[in-house]
């Protein structure tokens, strides 16, 4: 759309029947819609207004998937309308390079189109990594794409990989009443997050009954008609009704015939680019999951915008922000932006901490979402906000208030802003005032 608004003639090649890619159809949108439905179900069950007047409700995975399907259709239709309004030509089929200016489009009916362009952008996304020794055609073995086709209602779910996707689905299945075993190949959950925040999630999982097994690797998967048994290298065996593999992703580059243009992907199918998202082939750009970190839909939007400006104008003054917010849609949510305590300590930056517990906020008490807290990290001398870390319901929304202050230049970035401004009451945003006062009270005179 940015290229079209810059008066460029644009075509999009989409292999699926509907636009939106992995984000809309298998990843971000369906998993977050599922998470929302399960979270509301948990709130309903915990609400004393309904505890004695209604029969206990038990919903299946397919029940809550119906809501996700409606959201997927709305998002895909919205994107289709954007293409139409901006006069963008849409071709349905599989694309591959003939040369650096020519693309072959293989249609589902066997016909072909050949398109030529001055500039080509690769935005093919990624797919779940599948260990070659695992039979993903077995009806009890899933990845984060195929889990959306789950038809039965498993009583015990095994999730291999405790990254973002694994933790989110652990929350979803536990919320539906299943027993969940979460296999982590590392020594702690989500180690890239602030330690206190990831510890809070670990405790919440443990307290809800999720079994977490750290520092484990799988040796093999034994399949049966009624379930699966995961054999771990430590000698343990774990049985479940089904297994979800959520251990990394691979860039969708293997079918693009990159050899024809002298471009090579790395071992994970990802491409290297410069700050304008230009590959080593000057007229070929790449954005989104196919270039790896940060592998976020939010960042991919901006990468596409920046690449389009570079293509249209020869350069782009805007760059992707350094402090990209992370939102992890577990139940409760986690979100952060900026530095962690561990990073600040390692860099020997003098900082102080301000905390606000959600259980002390009137809005959280009203809504029954008292689990969680907000943590602000700020420079002990300049009072510059350095990091925001949140655990609890609506954390992915709450974090953006702190992000807005962090992005201010010079004296505009100051934790005293939260003390000197007036927040609506009662709100969750009020946690910033509470945390700021808590942190400022810790400072030495």
PDB file of C-alpha atoms in Angstrom, residues 93-337:
ATOM      1  CA  UNK A  93      -0.360 -19.065  -6.868  1.00  0.00           C
ATOM      2  CA  UNK A  94       3.152 -20.179  -5.952  1.00  0.00           C
ATOM      3  CA  UNK A  95       5.940 -17.767  -6.886  1.00  0.00           C
ATOM      4  CA  UNK A  96       9.530 -18.573  -7.818  1.00  0.00           C
ATOM      5  CA  UNK A  97      12.374 -16.619  -9.403  1.00  0.00           C
ATOM      6  CA  UNK A  98      13.357 -17.015 -13.044  1.00  0.00           C
ATOM      7  CA  UNK A  99      15.889 -14.195 -12.767  1.00  0.00           C
ATOM      8  CA  UNK A 100      16.244 -11.148 -10.519  1.00  0.00           C
ATOM      9  CA  UNK A 101      13.547  -9.233 -12.429  1.00  0.00           C
ATOM     10  CA  UNK A 102      11.254 -12.124 -13.409  1.00  0.00           C
ATOM     11  CA  UNK A 103       8.851 -14.217 -11.352  1.00  0.00           C
ATOM     12  CA  UNK A 104       6.953 -17.353 -12.369  1.00  0.00           C
ATOM     13  CA  UNK A 105       3.514 -17.774 -10.805  1.00  0.00           C
ATOM     14  CA  UNK A 106       2.219 -21.342 -10.744  1.00  0.00           C
ATOM     15  CA  UNK A 107      -1.575 -21.371 -10.394  1.00  0.00           C
ATOM     16  CA  UNK A 108      -3.538 -24.172  -8.735  1.00  0.00           C
ATOM     17  CA  UNK A 109      -5.158 -25.155 -12.067  1.00  0.00           C
ATOM     18  CA  UNK A 110      -1.745 -25.792 -13.638  1.00  0.00           C
ATOM     19  CA  UNK A 111      -1.544 -22.563 -15.632  1.00  0.00           C
ATOM     20  CA  UNK A 112       1.317 -20.115 -15.250  1.00  0.00           C
ATOM     21  CA  UNK A 113       1.958 -16.388 -15.367  1.00  0.00           C
ATOM     22  CA  UNK A 114       5.313 -14.694 -15.810  1.00  0.00           C
ATOM     23  CA  UNK A 115       5.680 -11.281 -14.185  1.00  0.00           C
ATOM     24  CA  UNK A 116       8.518  -8.790 -14.551  1.00  0.00           C
ATOM     25  CA  UNK A 117       9.330  -6.018 -12.099  1.00  0.00           C
ATOM     26  CA  UNK A 118      12.055  -3.501 -11.419  1.00  0.00           C
ATOM     27  CA  UNK A 119      11.999  -4.378  -7.701  1.00  0.00           C
ATOM     28  CA  UNK A 120      10.878  -7.503  -5.866  1.00  0.00           C
ATOM     29  CA  UNK A 121      10.064  -7.839  -2.149  1.00  0.00           C
ATOM     30  CA  UNK A 122      10.169 -11.235  -0.450  1.00  0.00           C
ATOM     31  CA  UNK A 123       7.608 -11.360   2.377  1.00  0.00           C
ATOM     32  CA  UNK A 124       6.938 -15.093   2.479  1.00  0.00           C
ATOM     33  CA  UNK A 125       6.933 -15.424   6.280  1.00  0.00           C
ATOM     34  CA  UNK A 126       7.803 -18.602   8.159  1.00  0.00           C
ATOM     35  CA  UNK A 127       6.360 -21.957   9.199  1.00  0.00           C
ATOM     36  CA  UNK A 128       6.828 -24.150  12.274  1.00  0.00           C
ATOM     37  CA  UNK A 129      10.090 -26.094  12.348  1.00  0.00           C
ATOM     38  CA  UNK A 130       9.446 -29.821  11.978  1.00  0.00           C
ATOM     39  CA  UNK A 131      12.119 -32.245  13.219  1.00  0.00           C
ATOM     40  CA  UNK A 132      12.683 -34.749  10.379  1.00  0.00           C
ATOM     41  CA  UNK A 133      12.371 -37.726  12.747  1.00  0.00           C
ATOM     42  CA  UNK A 134       8.793 -36.852  13.740  1.00  0.00           C
ATOM     43  CA  UNK A 135       5.799 -38.062  11.706  1.00  0.00           C
ATOM     44  CA  UNK A 136       3.573 -35.005  11.462  1.00  0.00           C
ATOM     45  CA  UNK A 137       1.047 -36.912   9.345  1.00  0.00           C
ATOM     46  CA  UNK A 138      -0.009 -38.822  12.460  1.00  0.00           C
ATOM     47  CA  UNK A 139      -3.391 -37.553  13.757  1.00  0.00           C
ATOM     48  CA  UNK A 140      -2.024 -37.081  17.303  1.00  0.00           C
ATOM     49  CA  UNK A 141       0.996 -34.925  16.328  1.00  0.00           C
ATOM     50  CA  UNK A 142       0.542 -31.207  15.659  1.00  0.00           C
ATOM     51  CA  UNK A 143       2.502 -28.029  15.088  1.00  0.00           C
ATOM     52  CA  UNK A 144       1.261 -24.490  15.727  1.00  0.00           C
ATOM     53  CA  UNK A 145      -0.347 -24.381  12.248  1.00  0.00           C
ATOM     54  CA  UNK A 146      -2.114 -27.736  12.236  1.00  0.00           C
ATOM     55  CA  UNK A 147      -3.291 -27.481  15.861  1.00  0.00           C
ATOM     56  CA  UNK A 148      -6.098 -25.305  14.518  1.00  0.00           C
ATOM     57  CA  UNK A 149      -7.533 -28.418  12.837  1.00  0.00           C
ATOM     58  CA  UNK A 150      -7.776 -30.305  16.151  1.00  0.00           C
ATOM     59  CA  UNK A 151     -11.104 -32.144  16.145  1.00  0.00           C
ATOM     60  CA  UNK A 152     -11.112 -34.113  19.393  1.00  0.00           C
ATOM     61  CA  UNK A 153     -11.059 -32.750  22.929  1.00  0.00           C
ATOM     62  CA  UNK A 154      -7.779 -33.905  24.525  1.00  0.00           C
ATOM     63  CA  UNK A 155      -7.687 -34.487  28.265  1.00  0.00           C
ATOM     64  CA  UNK A 156      -3.896 -34.361  28.427  1.00  0.00           C
ATOM     65  CA  UNK A 157      -1.755 -32.244  26.104  1.00  0.00           C
ATOM     66  CA  UNK A 158       2.015 -32.404  25.721  1.00  0.00           C
ATOM     67  CA  UNK A 159       3.744 -29.264  24.399  1.00  0.00           C
ATOM     68  CA  UNK A 160       7.361 -29.550  23.260  1.00  0.00           C
ATOM     69  CA  UNK A 161       9.014 -26.122  23.281  1.00  0.00           C
ATOM     70  CA  UNK A 162       8.381 -23.509  25.963  1.00  0.00           C
ATOM     71  CA  UNK A 163       8.929 -20.402  23.896  1.00  0.00           C
ATOM     72  CA  UNK A 164       6.271 -17.786  23.217  1.00  0.00           C
ATOM     73  CA  UNK A 165       3.994 -20.081  21.181  1.00  0.00           C
ATOM     74  CA  UNK A 166       4.384 -23.020  23.567  1.00  0.00           C
ATOM     75  CA  UNK A 167       3.572 -20.916  26.638  1.00  0.00           C
ATOM     76  CA  UNK A 168       0.549 -19.334  24.952  1.00  0.00           C
ATOM     77  CA  UNK A 169      -0.941 -22.696  23.996  1.00  0.00           C
ATOM     78  CA  UNK A 170      -0.160 -24.086  27.448  1.00  0.00           C
ATOM     79  CA  UNK A 171      -2.393 -21.325  28.837  1.00  0.00           C
ATOM     80  CA  UNK A 172      -5.135 -22.050  26.315  1.00  0.00           C
ATOM     81  CA  UNK A 173      -5.325 -25.803  26.919  1.00  0.00           C
ATOM     82  CA  UNK A 174      -5.043 -25.423  30.688  1.00  0.00           C
ATOM     83  CA  UNK A 175      -7.860 -22.888  30.588  1.00  0.00           C
ATOM     84  CA  UNK A 176     -10.009 -25.478  28.808  1.00  0.00           C
ATOM     85  CA  UNK A 177      -9.411 -27.920  31.652  1.00  0.00           C
ATOM     86  CA  UNK A 178      -6.777 -30.176  30.076  1.00  0.00           C
ATOM     87  CA  UNK A 179      -3.727 -31.479  31.890  1.00  0.00           C
ATOM     88  CA  UNK A 180      -0.658 -29.882  30.324  1.00  0.00           C
ATOM     89  CA  UNK A 181       2.987 -30.999  30.272  1.00  0.00           C
ATOM     90  CA  UNK A 182       5.303 -28.247  28.993  1.00  0.00           C
ATOM     91  CA  UNK A 183       8.755 -29.422  27.888  1.00  0.00           C
ATOM     92  CA  UNK A 184      11.380 -26.669  27.973  1.00  0.00           C
ATOM     93  CA  UNK A 185      14.733 -27.208  26.258  1.00  0.00           C
ATOM     94  CA  UNK A 186      16.259 -24.420  28.383  1.00  0.00           C
ATOM     95  CA  UNK A 187      16.697 -23.802  32.111  1.00  0.00           C
ATOM     96  CA  UNK A 188      13.919 -21.222  32.511  1.00  0.00           C
ATOM     97  CA  UNK A 189      10.814 -19.961  30.727  1.00  0.00           C
ATOM     98  CA  UNK A 190      11.236 -17.079  28.280  1.00  0.00           C
ATOM     99  CA  UNK A 191      14.762 -16.160  29.374  1.00  0.00           C
ATOM    100  CA  UNK A 192      14.762 -13.031  27.184  1.00  0.00           C
ATOM    101  CA  UNK A 193      12.195 -11.445  29.497  1.00  0.00           C
ATOM    102  CA  UNK A 194      12.984  -9.745  32.805  1.00  0.00           C
ATOM    103  CA  UNK A 195      13.694 -12.524  35.330  1.00  0.00           C
ATOM    104  CA  UNK A 196      10.994 -11.461  37.808  1.00  0.00           C
ATOM    105  CA  UNK A 197       8.364 -11.371  35.089  1.00  0.00           C
ATOM    106  CA  UNK A 198       9.257 -14.789  33.672  1.00  0.00           C
ATOM    107  CA  UNK A 199       9.407 -16.173  37.224  1.00  0.00           C
ATOM    108  CA  UNK A 200       5.885 -14.829  37.785  1.00  0.00           C
ATOM    109  CA  UNK A 201       4.657 -16.764  34.748  1.00  0.00           C
ATOM    110  CA  UNK A 202       6.456 -19.915  35.925  1.00  0.00           C
ATOM    111  CA  UNK A 203       4.801 -19.667  39.332  1.00  0.00           C
ATOM    112  CA  UNK A 204       1.380 -19.006  37.790  1.00  0.00           C
ATOM    113  CA  UNK A 205       1.767 -22.052  35.525  1.00  0.00           C
ATOM    114  CA  UNK A 206       2.888 -24.200  38.469  1.00  0.00           C
ATOM    115  CA  UNK A 207       0.039 -22.920  40.627  1.00  0.00           C
ATOM    116  CA  UNK A 208      -2.525 -23.739  37.913  1.00  0.00           C
ATOM    117  CA  UNK A 209      -1.257 -27.296  37.579  1.00  0.00           C
ATOM    118  CA  UNK A 210       0.888 -27.095  34.433  1.00  0.00           C
ATOM    119  CA  UNK A 211       3.883 -29.442  34.724  1.00  0.00           C
ATOM    120  CA  UNK A 212       7.053 -27.750  33.431  1.00  0.00           C
ATOM    121  CA  UNK A 213      10.099 -29.880  32.651  1.00  0.00           C
ATOM    122  CA  UNK A 214      13.261 -27.800  32.117  1.00  0.00           C
ATOM    123  CA  UNK A 215      16.507 -28.721  30.314  1.00  0.00           C
ATOM    124  CA  UNK A 216      14.944 -31.569  28.361  1.00  0.00           C
ATOM    125  CA  UNK A 217      15.407 -32.715  24.752  1.00  0.00           C
ATOM    126  CA  UNK A 218      13.339 -35.296  22.917  1.00  0.00           C
ATOM    127  CA  UNK A 219      14.855 -38.548  21.712  1.00  0.00           C
ATOM    128  CA  UNK A 220      11.848 -39.920  19.838  1.00  0.00           C
ATOM    129  CA  UNK A 221       8.063 -39.830  19.659  1.00  0.00           C
ATOM    130  CA  UNK A 222       6.178 -43.096  20.027  1.00  0.00           C
ATOM    131  CA  UNK A 223       2.729 -42.983  18.431  1.00  0.00           C
ATOM    132  CA  UNK A 224      -0.300 -45.065  19.336  1.00  0.00           C
ATOM    133  CA  UNK A 225      -3.925 -45.034  18.213  1.00  0.00           C
ATOM    134  CA  UNK A 226      -5.005 -43.541  21.544  1.00  0.00           C
ATOM    135  CA  UNK A 227      -2.115 -41.118  22.134  1.00  0.00           C
ATOM    136  CA  UNK A 228       1.604 -40.447  22.033  1.00  0.00           C
ATOM    137  CA  UNK A 229       4.587 -41.079  24.295  1.00  0.00           C
ATOM    138  CA  UNK A 230       7.481 -38.647  24.214  1.00  0.00           C
ATOM    139  CA  UNK A 231      10.830 -40.215  25.026  1.00  0.00           C
ATOM    140  CA  UNK A 232      13.280 -37.666  26.440  1.00  0.00           C
ATOM    141  CA  UNK A 233      17.063 -37.926  26.326  1.00  0.00           C
ATOM    142  CA  UNK A 234      17.087 -37.823  30.133  1.00  0.00           C
ATOM    143  CA  UNK A 235      15.324 -41.182  30.132  1.00  0.00           C
ATOM    144  CA  UNK A 236      11.881 -39.840  31.061  1.00  0.00           C
ATOM    145  CA  UNK A 237       8.756 -40.851  29.166  1.00  0.00           C
ATOM    146  CA  UNK A 238       5.692 -38.591  29.031  1.00  0.00           C
ATOM    147  CA  UNK A 239       2.309 -39.803  27.767  1.00  0.00           C
ATOM    148  CA  UNK A 240      -0.464 -37.576  26.402  1.00  0.00           C
ATOM    149  CA  UNK A 241      -3.485 -37.618  24.125  1.00  0.00           C
ATOM    150  CA  UNK A 242      -1.640 -35.428  21.630  1.00  0.00           C
ATOM    151  CA  UNK A 243       1.593 -33.481  21.244  1.00  0.00           C
ATOM    152  CA  UNK A 244       2.143 -29.937  19.980  1.00  0.00           C
ATOM    153  CA  UNK A 245       5.627 -29.218  18.624  1.00  0.00           C
ATOM    154  CA  UNK A 246       6.425 -25.527  19.124  1.00  0.00           C
ATOM    155  CA  UNK A 247      10.196 -25.501  18.908  1.00  0.00           C
ATOM    156  CA  UNK A 248      11.178 -22.747  16.485  1.00  0.00           C
ATOM    157  CA  UNK A 249      10.274 -21.631  12.984  1.00  0.00           C
ATOM    158  CA  UNK A 250      11.753 -21.838   9.475  1.00  0.00           C
ATOM    159  CA  UNK A 251      11.668 -19.153   6.789  1.00  0.00           C
ATOM    160  CA  UNK A 252       9.579 -19.962   3.705  1.00  0.00           C
ATOM    161  CA  UNK A 253      12.357 -19.675   1.134  1.00  0.00           C
ATOM    162  CA  UNK A 254      12.919 -23.249  -0.026  1.00  0.00           C
ATOM    163  CA  UNK A 255      10.477 -23.005  -2.948  1.00  0.00           C
ATOM    164  CA  UNK A 256      11.543 -19.594  -4.279  1.00  0.00           C
ATOM    165  CA  UNK A 257      14.414 -20.837  -6.514  1.00  0.00           C
ATOM    166  CA  UNK A 258      16.766 -18.333  -4.896  1.00  0.00           C
ATOM    167  CA  UNK A 259      19.671 -19.991  -6.733  1.00  0.00           C
ATOM    168  CA  UNK A 260      18.454 -18.346  -9.940  1.00  0.00           C
ATOM    169  CA  UNK A 261      19.374 -14.912  -8.549  1.00  0.00           C
ATOM    170  CA  UNK A 262      22.424 -15.883  -6.528  1.00  0.00           C
ATOM    171  CA  UNK A 263      20.719 -15.453  -3.149  1.00  0.00           C
ATOM    172  CA  UNK A 264      21.199 -17.963  -0.337  1.00  0.00           C
ATOM    173  CA  UNK A 265      19.182 -18.466   2.849  1.00  0.00           C
ATOM    174  CA  UNK A 266      20.770 -19.606   6.109  1.00  0.00           C
ATOM    175  CA  UNK A 267      20.124 -22.929   7.866  1.00  0.00           C
ATOM    176  CA  UNK A 268      16.772 -21.649   9.176  1.00  0.00           C
ATOM    177  CA  UNK A 269      15.627 -20.490   5.742  1.00  0.00           C
ATOM    178  CA  UNK A 270      16.176 -16.820   6.602  1.00  0.00           C
ATOM    179  CA  UNK A 271      17.650 -14.004   4.497  1.00  0.00           C
ATOM    180  CA  UNK A 272      20.175 -11.321   5.444  1.00  0.00           C
ATOM    181  CA  UNK A 273      19.263  -7.681   4.733  1.00  0.00           C
ATOM    182  CA  UNK A 274      20.674  -4.204   5.373  1.00  0.00           C
ATOM    183  CA  UNK A 275      18.971  -1.398   7.347  1.00  0.00           C
ATOM    184  CA  UNK A 276      16.676  -0.664   4.386  1.00  0.00           C
ATOM    185  CA  UNK A 277      15.755  -4.386   4.120  1.00  0.00           C
ATOM    186  CA  UNK A 278      17.723  -4.793   0.892  1.00  0.00           C
ATOM    187  CA  UNK A 279      19.313  -8.186   0.247  1.00  0.00           C
ATOM    188  CA  UNK A 280      22.699  -8.718  -1.417  1.00  0.00           C
ATOM    189  CA  UNK A 281      20.803  -8.638  -4.736  1.00  0.00           C
ATOM    190  CA  UNK A 282      20.232  -4.887  -5.041  1.00  0.00           C
ATOM    191  CA  UNK A 283      16.714  -4.946  -6.490  1.00  0.00           C
ATOM    192  CA  UNK A 284      15.441  -7.649  -4.107  1.00  0.00           C
ATOM    193  CA  UNK A 285      14.215  -6.747  -0.619  1.00  0.00           C
ATOM    194  CA  UNK A 286      12.934  -8.929   2.217  1.00  0.00           C
ATOM    195  CA  UNK A 287      10.759  -8.179   5.272  1.00  0.00           C
ATOM    196  CA  UNK A 288       8.939 -10.021   8.042  1.00  0.00           C
ATOM    197  CA  UNK A 289       9.627 -13.447   9.520  1.00  0.00           C
ATOM    198  CA  UNK A 290      11.701 -14.436   6.495  1.00  0.00           C
ATOM    199  CA  UNK A 291      14.547 -12.219   7.796  1.00  0.00           C
ATOM    200  CA  UNK A 292      14.346 -13.532  11.376  1.00  0.00           C
ATOM    201  CA  UNK A 293      14.468 -11.317  14.472  1.00  0.00           C
ATOM    202  CA  UNK A 294      12.239  -9.879  15.809  1.00  0.00           C
ATOM    203  CA  UNK A 295       9.686 -12.079  13.987  1.00  0.00           C
ATOM    204  CA  UNK A 296       6.738  -9.965  15.099  1.00  0.00           C
ATOM    205  CA  UNK A 297       3.746  -8.928  12.993  1.00  0.00           C
ATOM    206  CA  UNK A 298       3.957  -5.440  14.508  1.00  0.00           C
ATOM    207  CA  UNK A 299       7.587  -5.039  13.413  1.00  0.00           C
ATOM    208  CA  UNK A 300       6.869  -6.531   9.978  1.00  0.00           C
ATOM    209  CA  UNK A 301       4.344  -3.740   9.279  1.00  0.00           C
ATOM    210  CA  UNK A 302       7.062  -1.154   9.907  1.00  0.00           C
ATOM    211  CA  UNK A 303       9.695  -3.116   7.989  1.00  0.00           C
ATOM    212  CA  UNK A 304       7.420  -3.106   4.950  1.00  0.00           C
ATOM    213  CA  UNK A 305       6.772   0.623   5.299  1.00  0.00           C
ATOM    214  CA  UNK A 306      10.495   1.404   5.600  1.00  0.00           C
ATOM    215  CA  UNK A 307      11.416  -0.868   2.669  1.00  0.00           C
ATOM    216  CA  UNK A 308       8.729   0.778   0.515  1.00  0.00           C
ATOM    217  CA  UNK A 309      10.107   4.249   1.258  1.00  0.00           C
ATOM    218  CA  UNK A 310      13.623   3.066   0.372  1.00  0.00           C
ATOM    219  CA  UNK A 311      12.363   1.587  -2.904  1.00  0.00           C
ATOM    220  CA  UNK A 312      10.275   4.628  -3.854  1.00  0.00           C
ATOM    221  CA  UNK A 313      12.695   7.367  -2.826  1.00  0.00           C
ATOM    222  CA  UNK A 314      16.104   5.705  -2.838  1.00  0.00           C
ATOM    223  CA  UNK A 315      16.447   6.004   0.933  1.00  0.00           C
ATOM    224  CA  UNK A 316      14.367   6.115   4.094  1.00  0.00           C
ATOM    225  CA  UNK A 317      15.103   8.385   7.029  1.00  0.00           C
ATOM    226  CA  UNK A 318      12.851   6.329   9.329  1.00  0.00           C
ATOM    227  CA  UNK A 319      14.326   3.262  10.981  1.00  0.00           C
ATOM    228  CA  UNK A 320      12.785   0.486  13.036  1.00  0.00           C
ATOM    229  CA  UNK A 321      12.751   1.554  16.671  1.00  0.00           C
ATOM    230  CA  UNK A 322      15.378  -0.033  18.922  1.00  0.00           C
ATOM    231  CA  UNK A 323      13.058  -0.784  21.824  1.00  0.00           C
ATOM    232  CA  UNK A 324      10.434  -3.002  20.179  1.00  0.00           C
ATOM    233  CA  UNK A 325       7.707  -3.980  22.671  1.00  0.00           C
ATOM    234  CA  UNK A 326       7.187  -7.674  23.328  1.00  0.00           C
ATOM    235  CA  UNK A 327       3.686  -8.956  23.971  1.00  0.00           C
ATOM    236  CA  UNK A 328       3.188 -12.550  25.094  1.00  0.00           C
ATOM    237  CA  UNK A 329      -0.458 -13.605  25.201  1.00  0.00           C
ATOM    238  CA  UNK A 330      -0.395 -16.153  27.971  1.00  0.00           C
ATOM    239  CA  UNK A 331      -3.060 -16.110  30.683  1.00  0.00           C
ATOM    240  CA  UNK A 332      -2.255 -13.668  32.259  1.00  0.00           C
ATOM    241  CA  UNK A 333      -0.374 -11.680  29.620  1.00  0.00           C
ATOM    242  CA  UNK A 334       3.250 -10.584  29.739  1.00  0.00           C
ATOM    243  CA  UNK A 335       4.678  -7.525  28.034  1.00  0.00           C
ATOM    244  CA  UNK A 336       7.854  -5.495  28.156  1.00  0.00           C
ATOM    245  CA  UNK A 337       9.793  -2.742  26.442  1.00  0.00           C
TER     246      UNK A 337
END
